[in-house]
CSV table of C-alpha atoms in Angstrom, one decimal:
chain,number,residue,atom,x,y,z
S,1,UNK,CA,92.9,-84.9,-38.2
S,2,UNK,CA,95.7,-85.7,-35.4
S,3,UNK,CA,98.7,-83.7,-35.3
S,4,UNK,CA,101.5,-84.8,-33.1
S,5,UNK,CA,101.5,-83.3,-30.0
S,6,UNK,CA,104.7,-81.6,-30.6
S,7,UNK,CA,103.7,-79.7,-33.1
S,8,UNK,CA,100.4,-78.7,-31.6
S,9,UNK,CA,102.7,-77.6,-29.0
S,10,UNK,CA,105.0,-75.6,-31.2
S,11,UNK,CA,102.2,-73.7,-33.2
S,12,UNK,CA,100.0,-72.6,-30.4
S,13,UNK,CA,101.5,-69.5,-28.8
S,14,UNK,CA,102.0,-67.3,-32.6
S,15,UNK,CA,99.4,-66.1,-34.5
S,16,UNK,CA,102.5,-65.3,-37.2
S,17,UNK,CA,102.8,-69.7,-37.6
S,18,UNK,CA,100.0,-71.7,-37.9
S,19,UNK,CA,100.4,-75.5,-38.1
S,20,UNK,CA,100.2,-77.7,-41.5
S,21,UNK,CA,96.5,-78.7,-42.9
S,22,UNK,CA,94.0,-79.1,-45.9
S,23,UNK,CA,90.7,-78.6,-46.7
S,24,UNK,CA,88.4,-78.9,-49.4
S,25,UNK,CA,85.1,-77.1,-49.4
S,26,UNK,CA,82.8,-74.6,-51.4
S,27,UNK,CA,84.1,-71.4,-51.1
S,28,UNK,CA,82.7,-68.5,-49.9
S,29,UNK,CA,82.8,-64.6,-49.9
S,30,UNK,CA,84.8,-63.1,-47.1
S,31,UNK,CA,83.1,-59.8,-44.9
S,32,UNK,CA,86.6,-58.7,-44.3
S,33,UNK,CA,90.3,-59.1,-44.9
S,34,UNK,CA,92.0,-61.3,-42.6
S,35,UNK,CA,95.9,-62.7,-42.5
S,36,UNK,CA,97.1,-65.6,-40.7
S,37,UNK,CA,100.7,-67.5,-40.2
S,38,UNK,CA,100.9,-69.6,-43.3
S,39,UNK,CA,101.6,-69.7,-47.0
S,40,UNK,CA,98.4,-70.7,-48.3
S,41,UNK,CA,98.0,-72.7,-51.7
S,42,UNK,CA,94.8,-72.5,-53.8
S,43,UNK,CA,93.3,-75.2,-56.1
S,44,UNK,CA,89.7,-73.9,-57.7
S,45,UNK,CA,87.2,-76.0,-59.7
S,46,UNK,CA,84.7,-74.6,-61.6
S,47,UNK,CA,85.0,-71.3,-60.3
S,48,UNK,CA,87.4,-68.4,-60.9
S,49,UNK,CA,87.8,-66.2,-57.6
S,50,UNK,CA,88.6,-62.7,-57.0
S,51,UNK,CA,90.7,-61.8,-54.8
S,52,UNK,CA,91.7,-58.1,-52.6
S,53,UNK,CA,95.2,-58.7,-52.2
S,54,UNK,CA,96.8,-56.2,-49.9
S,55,UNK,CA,94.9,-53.3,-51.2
S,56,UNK,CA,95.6,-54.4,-54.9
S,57,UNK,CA,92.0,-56.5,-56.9
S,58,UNK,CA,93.2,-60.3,-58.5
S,59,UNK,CA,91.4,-62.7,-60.0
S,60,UNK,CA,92.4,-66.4,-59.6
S,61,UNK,CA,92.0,-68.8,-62.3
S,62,UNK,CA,90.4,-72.3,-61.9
S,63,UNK,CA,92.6,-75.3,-62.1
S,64,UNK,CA,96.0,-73.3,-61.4
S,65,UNK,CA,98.0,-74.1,-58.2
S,66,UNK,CA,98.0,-70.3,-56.6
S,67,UNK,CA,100.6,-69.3,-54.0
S,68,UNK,CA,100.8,-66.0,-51.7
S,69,UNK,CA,102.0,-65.3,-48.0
S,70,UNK,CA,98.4,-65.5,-46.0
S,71,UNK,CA,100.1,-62.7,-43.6
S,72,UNK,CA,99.8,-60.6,-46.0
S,73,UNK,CA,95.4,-59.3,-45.5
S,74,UNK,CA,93.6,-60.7,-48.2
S,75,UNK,CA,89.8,-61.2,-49.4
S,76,UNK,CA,88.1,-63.7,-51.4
S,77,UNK,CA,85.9,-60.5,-53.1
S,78,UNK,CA,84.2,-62.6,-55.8
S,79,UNK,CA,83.2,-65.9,-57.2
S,80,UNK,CA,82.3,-66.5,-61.1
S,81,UNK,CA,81.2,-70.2,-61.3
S,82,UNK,CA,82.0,-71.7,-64.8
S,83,UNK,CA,80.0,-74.6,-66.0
S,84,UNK,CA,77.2,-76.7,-64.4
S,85,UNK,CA,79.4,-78.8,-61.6
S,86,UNK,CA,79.6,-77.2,-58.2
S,87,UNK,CA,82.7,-74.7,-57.0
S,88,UNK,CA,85.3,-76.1,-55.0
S,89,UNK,CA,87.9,-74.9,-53.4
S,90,UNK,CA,91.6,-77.1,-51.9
S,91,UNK,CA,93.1,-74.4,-49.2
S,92,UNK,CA,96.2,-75.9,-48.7
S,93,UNK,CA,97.8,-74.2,-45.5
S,94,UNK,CA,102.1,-74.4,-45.4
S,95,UNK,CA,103.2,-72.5,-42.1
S,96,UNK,CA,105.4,-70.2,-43.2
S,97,UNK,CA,108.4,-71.1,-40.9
S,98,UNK,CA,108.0,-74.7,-42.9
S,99,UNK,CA,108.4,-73.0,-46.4
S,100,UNK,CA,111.1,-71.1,-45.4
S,101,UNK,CA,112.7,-74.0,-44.6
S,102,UNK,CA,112.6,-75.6,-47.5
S,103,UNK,CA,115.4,-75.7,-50.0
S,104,UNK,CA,116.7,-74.4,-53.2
S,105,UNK,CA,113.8,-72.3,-53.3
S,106,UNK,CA,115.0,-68.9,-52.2
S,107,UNK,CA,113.5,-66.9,-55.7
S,108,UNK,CA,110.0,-68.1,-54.6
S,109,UNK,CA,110.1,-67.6,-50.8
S,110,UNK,CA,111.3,-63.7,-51.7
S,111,UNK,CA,108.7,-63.2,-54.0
S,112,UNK,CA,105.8,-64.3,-51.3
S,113,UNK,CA,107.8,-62.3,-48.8
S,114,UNK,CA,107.8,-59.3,-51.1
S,115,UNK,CA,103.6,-59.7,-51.0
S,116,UNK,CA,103.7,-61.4,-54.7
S,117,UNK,CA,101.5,-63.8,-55.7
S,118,UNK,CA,102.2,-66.8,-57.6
S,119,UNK,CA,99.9,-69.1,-60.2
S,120,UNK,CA,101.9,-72.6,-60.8
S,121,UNK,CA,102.1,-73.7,-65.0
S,122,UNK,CA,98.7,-76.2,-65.0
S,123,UNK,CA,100.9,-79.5,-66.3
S,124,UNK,CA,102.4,-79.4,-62.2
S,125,UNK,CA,99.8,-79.7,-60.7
S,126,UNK,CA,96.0,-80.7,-61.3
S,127,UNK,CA,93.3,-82.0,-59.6
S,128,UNK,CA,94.4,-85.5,-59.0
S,129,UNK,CA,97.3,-84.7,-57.1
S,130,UNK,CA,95.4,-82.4,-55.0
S,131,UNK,CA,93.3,-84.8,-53.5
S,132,UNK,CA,95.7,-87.0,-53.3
S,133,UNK,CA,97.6,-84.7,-51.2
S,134,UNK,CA,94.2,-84.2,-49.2
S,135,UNK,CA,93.6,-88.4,-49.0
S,136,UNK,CA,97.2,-88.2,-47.1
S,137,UNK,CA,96.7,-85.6,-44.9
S,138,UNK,CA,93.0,-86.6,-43.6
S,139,UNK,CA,94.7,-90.1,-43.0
S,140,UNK,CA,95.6,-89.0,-39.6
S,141,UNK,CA,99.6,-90.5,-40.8
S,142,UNK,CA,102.3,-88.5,-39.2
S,143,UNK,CA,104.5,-89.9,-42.6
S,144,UNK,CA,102.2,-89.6,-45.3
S,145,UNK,CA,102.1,-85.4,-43.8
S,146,UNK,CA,105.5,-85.4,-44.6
S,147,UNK,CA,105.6,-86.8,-47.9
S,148,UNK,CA,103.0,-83.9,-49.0
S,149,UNK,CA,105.6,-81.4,-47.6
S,150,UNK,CA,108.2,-83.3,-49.4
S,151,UNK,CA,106.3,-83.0,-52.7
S,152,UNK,CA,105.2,-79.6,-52.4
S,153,UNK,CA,109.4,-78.7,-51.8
S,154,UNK,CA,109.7,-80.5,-55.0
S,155,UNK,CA,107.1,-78.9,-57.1
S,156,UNK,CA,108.3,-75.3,-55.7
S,157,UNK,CA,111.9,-76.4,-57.0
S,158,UNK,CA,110.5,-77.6,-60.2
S,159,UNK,CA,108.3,-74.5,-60.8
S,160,UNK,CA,111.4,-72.7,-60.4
S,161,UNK,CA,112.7,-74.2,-63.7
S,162,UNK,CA,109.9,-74.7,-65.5
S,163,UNK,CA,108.9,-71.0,-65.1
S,164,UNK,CA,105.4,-69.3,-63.0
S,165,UNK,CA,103.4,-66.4,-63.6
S,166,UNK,CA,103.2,-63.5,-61.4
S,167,UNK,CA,99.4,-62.9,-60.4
S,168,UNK,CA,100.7,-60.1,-58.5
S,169,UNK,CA,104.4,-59.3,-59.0
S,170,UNK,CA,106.9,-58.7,-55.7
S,171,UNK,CA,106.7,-55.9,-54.2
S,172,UNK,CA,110.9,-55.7,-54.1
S,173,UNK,CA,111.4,-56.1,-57.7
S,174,UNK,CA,109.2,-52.9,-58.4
S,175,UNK,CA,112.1,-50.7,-57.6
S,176,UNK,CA,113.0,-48.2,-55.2
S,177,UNK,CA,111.6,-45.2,-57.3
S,178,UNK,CA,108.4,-46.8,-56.6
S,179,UNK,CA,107.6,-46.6,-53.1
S,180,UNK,CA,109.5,-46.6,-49.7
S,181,UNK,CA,107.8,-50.4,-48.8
S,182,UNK,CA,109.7,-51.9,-51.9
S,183,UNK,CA,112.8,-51.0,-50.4
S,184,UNK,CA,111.7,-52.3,-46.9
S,185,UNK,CA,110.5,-55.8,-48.2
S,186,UNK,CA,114.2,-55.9,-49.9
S,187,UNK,CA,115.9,-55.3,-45.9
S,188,UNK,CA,113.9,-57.9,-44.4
S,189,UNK,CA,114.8,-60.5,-47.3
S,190,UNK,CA,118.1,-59.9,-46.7
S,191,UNK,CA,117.6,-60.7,-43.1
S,192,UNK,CA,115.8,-63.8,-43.5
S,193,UNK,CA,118.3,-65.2,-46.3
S,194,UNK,CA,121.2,-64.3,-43.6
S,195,UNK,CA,119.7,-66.2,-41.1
S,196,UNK,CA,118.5,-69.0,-42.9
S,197,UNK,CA,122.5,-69.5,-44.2
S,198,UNK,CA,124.1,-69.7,-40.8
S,199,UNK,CA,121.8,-70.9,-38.2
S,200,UNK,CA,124.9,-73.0,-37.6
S,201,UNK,CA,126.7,-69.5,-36.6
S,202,UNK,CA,126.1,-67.6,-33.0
S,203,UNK,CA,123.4,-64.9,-35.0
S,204,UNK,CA,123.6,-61.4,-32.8
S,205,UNK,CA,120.7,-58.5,-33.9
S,206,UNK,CA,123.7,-56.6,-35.0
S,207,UNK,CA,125.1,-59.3,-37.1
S,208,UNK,CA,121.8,-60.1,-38.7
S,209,UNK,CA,121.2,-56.5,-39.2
S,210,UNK,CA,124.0,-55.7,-40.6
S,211,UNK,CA,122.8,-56.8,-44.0
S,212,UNK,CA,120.8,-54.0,-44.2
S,213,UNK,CA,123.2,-51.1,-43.8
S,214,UNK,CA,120.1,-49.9,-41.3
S,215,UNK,CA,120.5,-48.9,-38.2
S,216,UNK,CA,120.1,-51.9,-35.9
S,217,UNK,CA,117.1,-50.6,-34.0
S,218,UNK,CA,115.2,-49.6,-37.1
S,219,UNK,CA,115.9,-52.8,-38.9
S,220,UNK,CA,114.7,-55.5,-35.8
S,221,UNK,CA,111.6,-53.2,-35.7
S,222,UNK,CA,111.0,-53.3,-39.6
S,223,UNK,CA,111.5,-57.1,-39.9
S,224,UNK,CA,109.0,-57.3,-36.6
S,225,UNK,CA,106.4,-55.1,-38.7
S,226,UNK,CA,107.1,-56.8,-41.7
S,227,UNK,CA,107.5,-60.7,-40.5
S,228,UNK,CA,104.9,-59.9,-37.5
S,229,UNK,CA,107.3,-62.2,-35.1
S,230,UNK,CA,110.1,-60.5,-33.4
S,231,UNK,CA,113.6,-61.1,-34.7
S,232,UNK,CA,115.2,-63.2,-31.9
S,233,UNK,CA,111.9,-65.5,-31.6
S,234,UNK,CA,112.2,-65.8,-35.6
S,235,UNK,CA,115.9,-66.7,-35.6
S,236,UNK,CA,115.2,-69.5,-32.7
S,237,UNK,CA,112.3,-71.0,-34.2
S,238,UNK,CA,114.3,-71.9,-37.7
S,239,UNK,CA,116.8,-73.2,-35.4
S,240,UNK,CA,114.2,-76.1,-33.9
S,241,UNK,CA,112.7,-76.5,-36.8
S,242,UNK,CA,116.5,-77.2,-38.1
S,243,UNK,CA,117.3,-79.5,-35.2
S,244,UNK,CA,113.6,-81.7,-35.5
S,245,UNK,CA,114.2,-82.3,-38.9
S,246,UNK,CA,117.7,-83.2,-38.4
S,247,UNK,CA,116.4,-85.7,-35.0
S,248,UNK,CA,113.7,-87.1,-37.4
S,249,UNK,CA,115.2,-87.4,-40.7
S,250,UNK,CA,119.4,-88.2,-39.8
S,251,UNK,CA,120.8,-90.2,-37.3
S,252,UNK,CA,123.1,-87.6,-36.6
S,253,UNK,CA,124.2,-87.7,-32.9
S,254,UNK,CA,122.2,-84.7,-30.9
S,255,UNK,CA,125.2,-82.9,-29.4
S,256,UNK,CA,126.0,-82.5,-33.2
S,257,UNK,CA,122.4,-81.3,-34.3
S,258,UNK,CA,122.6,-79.0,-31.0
S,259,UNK,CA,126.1,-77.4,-32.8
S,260,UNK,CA,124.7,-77.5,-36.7
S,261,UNK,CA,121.7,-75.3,-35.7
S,262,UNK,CA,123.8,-73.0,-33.9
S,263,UNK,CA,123.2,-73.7,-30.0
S,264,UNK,CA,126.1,-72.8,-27.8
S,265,UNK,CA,125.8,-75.4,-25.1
S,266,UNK,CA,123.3,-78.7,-24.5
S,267,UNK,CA,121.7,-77.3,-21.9
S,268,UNK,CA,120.4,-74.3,-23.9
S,269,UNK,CA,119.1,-76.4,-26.5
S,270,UNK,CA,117.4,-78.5,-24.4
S,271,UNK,CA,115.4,-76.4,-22.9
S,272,UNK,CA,114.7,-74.0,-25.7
S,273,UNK,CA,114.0,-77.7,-27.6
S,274,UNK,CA,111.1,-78.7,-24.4
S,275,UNK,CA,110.3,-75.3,-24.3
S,276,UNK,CA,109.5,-75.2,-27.9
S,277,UNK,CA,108.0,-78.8,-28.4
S,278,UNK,CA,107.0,-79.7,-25.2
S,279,UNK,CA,109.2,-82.7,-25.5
S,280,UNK,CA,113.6,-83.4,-25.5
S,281,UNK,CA,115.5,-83.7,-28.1
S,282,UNK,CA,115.8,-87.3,-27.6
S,283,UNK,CA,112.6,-88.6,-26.4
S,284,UNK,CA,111.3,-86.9,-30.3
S,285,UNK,CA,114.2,-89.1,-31.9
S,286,UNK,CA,112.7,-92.0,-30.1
S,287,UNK,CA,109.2,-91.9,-31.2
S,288,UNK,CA,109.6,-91.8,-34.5
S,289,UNK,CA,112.1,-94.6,-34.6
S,290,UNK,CA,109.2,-96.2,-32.6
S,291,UNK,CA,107.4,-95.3,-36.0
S,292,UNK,CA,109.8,-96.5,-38.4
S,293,UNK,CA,110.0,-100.2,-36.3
S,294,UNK,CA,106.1,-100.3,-36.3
């Protein structure tokens, strides 16, 4: 499917982000665990799936929306096909700087980043709305892409007040008595809320740190570990992801997105913009208002 070069630009150099995209196929057993820069949804049809889930054995129900952070290693272990139609599988692939992103969903971004995993009630989601989803993506239509991430922001926030069950439960709601990595996946949630509320403010190591009552050494190295992206590259990449949806969805003048997403002159966040996108500030604004006026 094309993806706009701007994004293909944006997602190449990390193996901790990899870009938006759906598939739909038969699944298959894995030889080995493997992780990769994306929360990953799972839709299964006539098949119920087990899972090794960082070291701990799942099984995945059929027709359940299933949610878990792909960086954390997993392996589709075993498939138990129920009924006469064929197994099928919808991978739906969210990078995980997108999700974080999205809003009013901070209970369900901590509980993937504390290595849960998630099963959606079945009323939110079935197989209709799956394919849909698919039909939009495969359409090759930069706006219809969006409109899936939209929904899927939507469903999170719904699931939320509906209620979800806990395939695997978080790692940071276990409790420190339990083991030393409960307590670490707590730090680095604290760091990632902090910088997700005040991308607007200048965001220092120390500052972001702080949160932690670690020392500041120990704390960059464990979110590193944890997030596998260093802590800087982390903080800048939610800022241009801040400033493109701003350019794209606000008419909002750019020296203003530059100061709402926390860059301390123009010329910094133009080139950290090209550097990140391939592409200024203003020469994304004006495709996509190309788009809208087609």
């Amino acid at each position: 499917m094309p993806v706009p070069n701007h994004d293909r630009h944006f997602y190449s150099r990390n193996r901790a982000f990899g870009r938006f995209g759906i598939r739909i196929f038969e699944p298959q057993l894995m030889p080995q665990p493997h992780w990769h820069g994306h929360v990953e949804l799972n839709f299964a049809t006539h098949v119920r799936m087990g899972y090794d889930f960082d070291g701990t054995r799942l099984e995945v129900p059929d027709r359940r929306l299933v949610l878990f952070w792909a960086g954390v290693p997993h392996q589709l272990t075993g498939l138990q096909p129920l009924g006469d139609a064929p197994p099928r599988l919808a991978n739906i692939y969210l990078p995980l700087d997108s999700f974080l992103q999205m809003r009013h969903i901070m209970p369900l971004q901590a509980a993937l980043i504390g290595r849960g995993m998630v099963a959606l009630p079945e009323p939110l989601c079935d197989g209709d709305l799956v394919q849909r989803w698919y039909q939009d993506y495969r359409s090759g239509d930069f706006e219809r892409a969006e409109i899936v991430k939209m929904e899927l922001n939507a469903l999170f926030r719904r699931a939320l007040v509906s209620g979800f069950d806990y395939l695997r439960p978080p790692q940071h709601e276990i409790g420190s008595d339990r083991s030393l990595s409960s307590a670490h996946v707590r730090h680095v949630i604290a760091m990632v809320r902090h910088v997700l509320e005040n991308l607007d403010k200048p965001l220092l190591n120390a500052q972001v740190t702080a949160v932690t009552g670690l020392h500041e050494n120990y704390a960059v190295s464990l979110f590193s570990r944890t997030m596998q992206v260093p802590l800087k590259q982390f903080i800048n990449r939610m800022r241009l992801m801040r400033a493109r949806a701003l350019l794209v969805e606000s008419s909002t003048a750019i020296s203003a997105v530059a100061e709402q997403c926390g860059f301390t002159s123009m010329t910094q966040f133009y080139a950290q913009f090209r550097a990140g996108y391939g592409i200024s500030p203003a020469a994304l604004r004006q495709h996509y208002i190309r788009m809208d006026l087609r």
